JSON list of C-alpha atoms in Angstrom, two decimals:
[
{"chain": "A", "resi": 8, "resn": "UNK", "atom": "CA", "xyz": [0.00, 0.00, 0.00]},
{"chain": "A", "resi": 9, "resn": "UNK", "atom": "CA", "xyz": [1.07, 3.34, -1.00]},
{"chain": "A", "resi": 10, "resn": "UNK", "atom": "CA", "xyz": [1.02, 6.67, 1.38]},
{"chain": "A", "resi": 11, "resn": "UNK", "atom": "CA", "xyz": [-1.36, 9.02, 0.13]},
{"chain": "A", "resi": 12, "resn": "UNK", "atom": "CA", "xyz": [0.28, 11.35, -2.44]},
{"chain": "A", "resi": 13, "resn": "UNK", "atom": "CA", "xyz": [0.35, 14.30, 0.32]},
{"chain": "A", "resi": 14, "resn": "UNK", "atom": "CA", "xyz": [2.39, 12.20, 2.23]},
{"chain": "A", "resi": 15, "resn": "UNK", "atom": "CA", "xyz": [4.81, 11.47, 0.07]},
{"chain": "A", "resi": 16, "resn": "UNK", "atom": "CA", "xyz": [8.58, 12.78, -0.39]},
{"chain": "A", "resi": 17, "resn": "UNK", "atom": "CA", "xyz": [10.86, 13.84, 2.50]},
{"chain": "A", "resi": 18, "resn": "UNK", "atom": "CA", "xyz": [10.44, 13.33, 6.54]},
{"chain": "A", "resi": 19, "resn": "UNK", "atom": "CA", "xyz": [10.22, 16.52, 7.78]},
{"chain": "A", "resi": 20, "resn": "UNK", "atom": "CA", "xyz": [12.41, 16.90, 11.03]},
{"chain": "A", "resi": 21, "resn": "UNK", "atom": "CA", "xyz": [11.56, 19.67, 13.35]},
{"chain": "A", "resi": 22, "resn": "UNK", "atom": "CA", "xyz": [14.43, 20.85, 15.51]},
{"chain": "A", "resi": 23, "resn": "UNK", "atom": "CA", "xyz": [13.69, 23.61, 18.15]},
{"chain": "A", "resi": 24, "resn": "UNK", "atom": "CA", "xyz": [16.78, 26.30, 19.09]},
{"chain": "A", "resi": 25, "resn": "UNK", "atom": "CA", "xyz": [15.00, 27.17, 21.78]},
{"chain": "A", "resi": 26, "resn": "UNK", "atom": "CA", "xyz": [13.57, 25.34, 24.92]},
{"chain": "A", "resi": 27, "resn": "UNK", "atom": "CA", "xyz": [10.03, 24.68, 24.58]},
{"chain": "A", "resi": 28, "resn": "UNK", "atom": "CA", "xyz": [6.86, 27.08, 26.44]},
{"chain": "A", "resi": 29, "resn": "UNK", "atom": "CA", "xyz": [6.48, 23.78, 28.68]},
{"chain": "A", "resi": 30, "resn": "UNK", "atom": "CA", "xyz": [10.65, 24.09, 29.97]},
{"chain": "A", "resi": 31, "resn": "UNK", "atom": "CA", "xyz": [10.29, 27.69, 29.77]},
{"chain": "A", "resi": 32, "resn": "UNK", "atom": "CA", "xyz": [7.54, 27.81, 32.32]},
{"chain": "A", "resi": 33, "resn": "UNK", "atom": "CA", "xyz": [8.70, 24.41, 34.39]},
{"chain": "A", "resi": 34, "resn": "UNK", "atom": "CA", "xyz": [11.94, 26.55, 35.14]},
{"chain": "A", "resi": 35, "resn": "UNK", "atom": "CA", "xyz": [9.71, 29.66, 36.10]},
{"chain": "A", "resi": 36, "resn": "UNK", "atom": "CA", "xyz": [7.70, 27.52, 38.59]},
{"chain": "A", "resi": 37, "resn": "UNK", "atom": "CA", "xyz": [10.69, 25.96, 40.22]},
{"chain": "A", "resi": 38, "resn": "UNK", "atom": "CA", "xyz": [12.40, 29.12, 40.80]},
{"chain": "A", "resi": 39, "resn": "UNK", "atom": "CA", "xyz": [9.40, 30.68, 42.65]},
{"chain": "A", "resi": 40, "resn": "UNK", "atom": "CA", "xyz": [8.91, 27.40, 44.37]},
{"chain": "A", "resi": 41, "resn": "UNK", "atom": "CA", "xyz": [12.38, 26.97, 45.11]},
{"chain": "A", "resi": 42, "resn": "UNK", "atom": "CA", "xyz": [11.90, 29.20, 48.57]},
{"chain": "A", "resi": 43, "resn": "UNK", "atom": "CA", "xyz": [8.60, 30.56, 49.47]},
{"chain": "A", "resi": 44, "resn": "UNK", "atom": "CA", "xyz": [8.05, 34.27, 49.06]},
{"chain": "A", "resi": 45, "resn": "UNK", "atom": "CA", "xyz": [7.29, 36.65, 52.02]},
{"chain": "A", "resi": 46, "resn": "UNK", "atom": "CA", "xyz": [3.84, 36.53, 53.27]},
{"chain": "A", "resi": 47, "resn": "UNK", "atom": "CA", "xyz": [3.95, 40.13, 52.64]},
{"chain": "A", "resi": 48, "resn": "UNK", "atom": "CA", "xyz": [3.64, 39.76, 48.59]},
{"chain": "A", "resi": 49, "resn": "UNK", "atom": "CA", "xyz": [0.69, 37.50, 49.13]},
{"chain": "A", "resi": 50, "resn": "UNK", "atom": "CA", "xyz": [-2.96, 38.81, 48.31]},
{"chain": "A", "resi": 51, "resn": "UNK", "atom": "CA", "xyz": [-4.51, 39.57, 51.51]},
{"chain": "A", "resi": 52, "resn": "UNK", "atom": "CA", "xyz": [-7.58, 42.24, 52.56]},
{"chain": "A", "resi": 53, "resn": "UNK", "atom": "CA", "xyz": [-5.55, 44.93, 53.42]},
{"chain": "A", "resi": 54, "resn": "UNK", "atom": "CA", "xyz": [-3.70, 45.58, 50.44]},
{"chain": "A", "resi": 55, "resn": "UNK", "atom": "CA", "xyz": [-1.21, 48.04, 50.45]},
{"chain": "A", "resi": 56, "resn": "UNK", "atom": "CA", "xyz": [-2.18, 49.67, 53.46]},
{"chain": "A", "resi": 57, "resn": "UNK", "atom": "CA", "xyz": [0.62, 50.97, 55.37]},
{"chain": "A", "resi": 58, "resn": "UNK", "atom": "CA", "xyz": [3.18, 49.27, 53.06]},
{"chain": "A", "resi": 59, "resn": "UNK", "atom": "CA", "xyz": [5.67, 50.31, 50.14]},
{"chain": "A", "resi": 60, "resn": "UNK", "atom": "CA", "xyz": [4.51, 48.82, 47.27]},
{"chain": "A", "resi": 61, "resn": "UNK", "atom": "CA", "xyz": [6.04, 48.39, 43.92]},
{"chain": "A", "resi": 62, "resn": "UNK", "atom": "CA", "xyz": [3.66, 47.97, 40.60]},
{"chain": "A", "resi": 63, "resn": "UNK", "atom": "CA", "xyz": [5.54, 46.58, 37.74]},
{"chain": "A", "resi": 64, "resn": "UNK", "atom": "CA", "xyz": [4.23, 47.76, 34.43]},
{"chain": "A", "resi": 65, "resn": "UNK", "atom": "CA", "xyz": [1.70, 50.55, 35.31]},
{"chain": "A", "resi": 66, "resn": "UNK", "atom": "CA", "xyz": [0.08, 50.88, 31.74]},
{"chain": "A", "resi": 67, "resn": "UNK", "atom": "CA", "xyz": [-2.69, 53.51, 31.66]},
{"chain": "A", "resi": 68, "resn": "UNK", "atom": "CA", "xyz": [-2.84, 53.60, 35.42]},
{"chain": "A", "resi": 69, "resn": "UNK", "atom": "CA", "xyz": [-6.33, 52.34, 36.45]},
{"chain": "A", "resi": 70, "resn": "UNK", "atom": "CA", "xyz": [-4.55, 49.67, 39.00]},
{"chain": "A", "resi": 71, "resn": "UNK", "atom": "CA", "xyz": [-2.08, 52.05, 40.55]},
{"chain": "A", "resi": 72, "resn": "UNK", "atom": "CA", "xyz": [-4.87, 54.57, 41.02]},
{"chain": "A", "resi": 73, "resn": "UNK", "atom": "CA", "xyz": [-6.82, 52.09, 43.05]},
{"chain": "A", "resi": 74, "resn": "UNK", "atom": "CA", "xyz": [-3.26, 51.09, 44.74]},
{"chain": "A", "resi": 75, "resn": "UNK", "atom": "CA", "xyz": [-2.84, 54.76, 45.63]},
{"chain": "A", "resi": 76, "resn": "UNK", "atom": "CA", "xyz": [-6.29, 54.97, 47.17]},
{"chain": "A", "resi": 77, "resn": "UNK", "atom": "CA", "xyz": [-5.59, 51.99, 49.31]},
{"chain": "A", "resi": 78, "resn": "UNK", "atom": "CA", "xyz": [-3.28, 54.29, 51.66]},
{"chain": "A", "resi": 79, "resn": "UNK", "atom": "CA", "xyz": [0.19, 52.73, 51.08]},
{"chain": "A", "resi": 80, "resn": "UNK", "atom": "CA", "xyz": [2.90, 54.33, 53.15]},
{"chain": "A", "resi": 81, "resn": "UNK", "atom": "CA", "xyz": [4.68, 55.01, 49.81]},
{"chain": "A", "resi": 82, "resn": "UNK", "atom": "CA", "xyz": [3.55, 54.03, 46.04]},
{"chain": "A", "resi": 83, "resn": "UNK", "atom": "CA", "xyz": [6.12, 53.05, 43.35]},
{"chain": "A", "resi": 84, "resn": "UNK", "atom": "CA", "xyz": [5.61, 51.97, 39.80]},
{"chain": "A", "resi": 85, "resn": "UNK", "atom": "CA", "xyz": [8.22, 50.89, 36.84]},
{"chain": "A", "resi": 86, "resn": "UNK", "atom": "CA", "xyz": [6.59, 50.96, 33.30]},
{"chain": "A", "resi": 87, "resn": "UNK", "atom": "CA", "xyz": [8.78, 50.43, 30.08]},
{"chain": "A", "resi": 88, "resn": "UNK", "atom": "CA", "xyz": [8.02, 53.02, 28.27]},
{"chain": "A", "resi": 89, "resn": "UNK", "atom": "CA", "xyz": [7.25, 56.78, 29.06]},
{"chain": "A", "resi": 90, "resn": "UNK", "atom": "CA", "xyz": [3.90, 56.99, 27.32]},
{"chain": "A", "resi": 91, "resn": "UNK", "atom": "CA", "xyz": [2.65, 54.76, 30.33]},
{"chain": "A", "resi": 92, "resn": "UNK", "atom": "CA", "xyz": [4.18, 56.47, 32.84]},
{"chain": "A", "resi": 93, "resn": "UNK", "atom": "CA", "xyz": [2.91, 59.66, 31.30]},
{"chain": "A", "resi": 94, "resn": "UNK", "atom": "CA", "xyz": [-0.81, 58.30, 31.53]},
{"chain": "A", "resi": 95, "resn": "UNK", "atom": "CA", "xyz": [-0.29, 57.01, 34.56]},
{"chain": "A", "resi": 96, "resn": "UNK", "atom": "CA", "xyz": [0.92, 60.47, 35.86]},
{"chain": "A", "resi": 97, "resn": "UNK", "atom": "CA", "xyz": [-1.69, 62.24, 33.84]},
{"chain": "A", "resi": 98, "resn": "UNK", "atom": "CA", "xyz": [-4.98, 59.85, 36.00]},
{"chain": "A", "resi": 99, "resn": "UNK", "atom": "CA", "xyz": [-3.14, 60.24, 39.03]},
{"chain": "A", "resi": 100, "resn": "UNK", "atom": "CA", "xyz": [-3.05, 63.95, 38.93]},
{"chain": "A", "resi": 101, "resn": "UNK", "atom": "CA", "xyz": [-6.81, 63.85, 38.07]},
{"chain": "A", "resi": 102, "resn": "UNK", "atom": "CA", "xyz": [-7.69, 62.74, 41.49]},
{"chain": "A", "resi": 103, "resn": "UNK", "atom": "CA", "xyz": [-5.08, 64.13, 43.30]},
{"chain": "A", "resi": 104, "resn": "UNK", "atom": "CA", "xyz": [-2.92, 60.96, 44.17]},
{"chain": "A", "resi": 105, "resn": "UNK", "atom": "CA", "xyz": [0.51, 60.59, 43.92]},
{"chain": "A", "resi": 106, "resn": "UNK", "atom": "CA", "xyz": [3.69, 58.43, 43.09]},
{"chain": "A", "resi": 107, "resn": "UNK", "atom": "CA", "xyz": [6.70, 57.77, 42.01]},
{"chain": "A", "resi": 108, "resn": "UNK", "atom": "CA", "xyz": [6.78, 56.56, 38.44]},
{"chain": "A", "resi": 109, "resn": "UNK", "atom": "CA", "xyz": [9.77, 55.71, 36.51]},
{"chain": "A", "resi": 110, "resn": "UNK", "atom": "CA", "xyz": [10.71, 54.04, 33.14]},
{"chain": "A", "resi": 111, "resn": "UNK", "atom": "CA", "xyz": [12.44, 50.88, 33.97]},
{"chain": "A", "resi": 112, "resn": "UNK", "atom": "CA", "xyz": [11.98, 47.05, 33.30]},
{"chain": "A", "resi": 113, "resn": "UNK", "atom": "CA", "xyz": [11.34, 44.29, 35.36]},
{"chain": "A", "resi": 114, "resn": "UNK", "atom": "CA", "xyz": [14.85, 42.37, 34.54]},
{"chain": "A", "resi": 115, "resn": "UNK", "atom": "CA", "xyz": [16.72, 45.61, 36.00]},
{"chain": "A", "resi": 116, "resn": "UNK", "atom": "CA", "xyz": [15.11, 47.38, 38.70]},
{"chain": "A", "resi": 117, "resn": "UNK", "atom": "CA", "xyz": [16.57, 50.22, 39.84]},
{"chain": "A", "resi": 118, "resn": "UNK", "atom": "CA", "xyz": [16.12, 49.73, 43.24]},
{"chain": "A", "resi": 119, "resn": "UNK", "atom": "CA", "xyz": [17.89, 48.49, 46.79]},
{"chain": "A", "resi": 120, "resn": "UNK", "atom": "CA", "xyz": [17.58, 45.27, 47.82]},
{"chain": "A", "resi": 121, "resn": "UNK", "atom": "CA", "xyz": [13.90, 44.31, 49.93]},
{"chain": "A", "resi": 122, "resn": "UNK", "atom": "CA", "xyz": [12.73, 48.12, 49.14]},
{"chain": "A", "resi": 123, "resn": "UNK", "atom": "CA", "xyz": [9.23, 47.04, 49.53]},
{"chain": "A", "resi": 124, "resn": "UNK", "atom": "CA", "xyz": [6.74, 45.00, 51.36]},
{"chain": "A", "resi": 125, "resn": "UNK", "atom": "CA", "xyz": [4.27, 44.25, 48.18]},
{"chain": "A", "resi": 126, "resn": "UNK", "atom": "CA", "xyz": [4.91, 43.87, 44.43]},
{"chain": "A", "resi": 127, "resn": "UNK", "atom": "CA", "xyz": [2.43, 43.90, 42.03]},
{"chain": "A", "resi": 128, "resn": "UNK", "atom": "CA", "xyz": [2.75, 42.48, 38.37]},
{"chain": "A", "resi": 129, "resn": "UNK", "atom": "CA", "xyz": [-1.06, 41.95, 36.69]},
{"chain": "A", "resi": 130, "resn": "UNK", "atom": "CA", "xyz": [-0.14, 40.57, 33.23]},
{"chain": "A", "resi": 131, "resn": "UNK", "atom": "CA", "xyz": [3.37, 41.79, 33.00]},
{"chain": "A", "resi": 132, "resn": "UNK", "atom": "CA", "xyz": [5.86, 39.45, 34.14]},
{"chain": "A", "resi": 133, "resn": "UNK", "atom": "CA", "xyz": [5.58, 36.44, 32.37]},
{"chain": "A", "resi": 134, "resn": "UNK", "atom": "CA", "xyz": [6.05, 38.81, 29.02]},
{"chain": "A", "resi": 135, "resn": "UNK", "atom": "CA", "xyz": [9.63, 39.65, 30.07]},
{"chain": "A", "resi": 136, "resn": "UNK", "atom": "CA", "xyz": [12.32, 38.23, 27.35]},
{"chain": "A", "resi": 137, "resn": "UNK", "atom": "CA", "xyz": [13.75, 36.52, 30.57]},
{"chain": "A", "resi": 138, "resn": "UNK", "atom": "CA", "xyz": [11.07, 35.64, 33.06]},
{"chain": "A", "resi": 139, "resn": "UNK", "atom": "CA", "xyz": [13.26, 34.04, 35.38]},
{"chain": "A", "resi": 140, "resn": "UNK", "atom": "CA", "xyz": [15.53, 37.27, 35.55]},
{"chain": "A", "resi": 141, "resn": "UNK", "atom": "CA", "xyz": [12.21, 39.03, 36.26]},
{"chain": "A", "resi": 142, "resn": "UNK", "atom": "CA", "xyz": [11.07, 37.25, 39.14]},
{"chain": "A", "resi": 143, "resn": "UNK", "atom": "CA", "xyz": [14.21, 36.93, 40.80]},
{"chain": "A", "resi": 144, "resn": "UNK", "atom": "CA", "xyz": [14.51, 40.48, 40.64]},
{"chain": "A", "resi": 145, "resn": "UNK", "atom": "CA", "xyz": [10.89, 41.21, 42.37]},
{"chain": "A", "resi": 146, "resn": "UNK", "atom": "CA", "xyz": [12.30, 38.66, 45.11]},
{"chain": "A", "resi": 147, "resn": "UNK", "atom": "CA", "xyz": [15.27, 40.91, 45.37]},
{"chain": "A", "resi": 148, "resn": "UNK", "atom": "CA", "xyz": [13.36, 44.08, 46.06]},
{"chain": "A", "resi": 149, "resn": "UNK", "atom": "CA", "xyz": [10.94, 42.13, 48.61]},
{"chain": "A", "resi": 150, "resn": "UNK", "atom": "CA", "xyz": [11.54, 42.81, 52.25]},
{"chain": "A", "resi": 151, "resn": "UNK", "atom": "CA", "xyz": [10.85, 40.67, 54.91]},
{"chain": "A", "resi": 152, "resn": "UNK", "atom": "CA", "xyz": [7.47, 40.69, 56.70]},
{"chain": "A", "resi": 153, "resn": "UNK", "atom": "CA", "xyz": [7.76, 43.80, 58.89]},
{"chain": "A", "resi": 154, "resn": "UNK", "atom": "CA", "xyz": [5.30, 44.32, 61.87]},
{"chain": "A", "resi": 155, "resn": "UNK", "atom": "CA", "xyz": [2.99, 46.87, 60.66]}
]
């Protein structure tokens, strides 16, 4: 029996340069596994009050508007480029909050080591060229749970 004529000719042999999504992500979950973060950057209630928190990639601002109404003792957030920041500036000053925003990325952050009690990433991190860089970084800039 003969293959189909579709089928015939050449195998085709796919070779990947580059680990798969599946590896990619395996090696992100081990390295946040690999020692529990601070209770601190867990979801809880009260969040943000009376901490320094960090937001990693602002965009137009509607998050770290709500993050500046929560009463944080101080409000940070990193966007990539300035056209965020600048909206995110722009809604702040609309209601009167304030922060400090600054163009940065996630993979450098420009920032001492356990800066702040709370970071906050919604649908940012996992974008970054190197994820792993990323997350080790916001571990980095996480301080140990301080009494409030």
């Amino acid at each position: 029996m003969t293959p189909p004529p579709s089928r015939r000719g050449r195998l085709r042999v796919h070779r990947r340069r580059r680990p798969s999504r599946l590896a990619h992500w395996a090696l992100v979950c081990a390295l946040l596994l690999a020692a529990p973060l601070p209770a601190a950057a867990q979801f809880n209630g009260d969040f943000g009050i009376r901490k320094d928190v960090l937001e990693i990639g602002v965009g137009m601002g509607a998050d770290h508007l709500q993050g500046a109404q929560a009463g944080p003792r101080s409000l940070t957030g990193i966007d990539l480029t300035s056209k965020a920041v600048g909206l995110t500036r722009a809604r702040l000053a609309l209601s009167g909050a304030s922060s400090r925003l600054l163009v940065s990325d996630a993979e450098n952050l420009p920032f001492p080591a356990e800066s702040f009690d709370l970071v906050d990433s919604w649908g940012v991190l996992h974008h970054s060229p190197r994820t792993d860089h990323a997350i080790a970084e916001v571990r980095r800039v996480l301080a140990a749970v301080r009494a409030p």
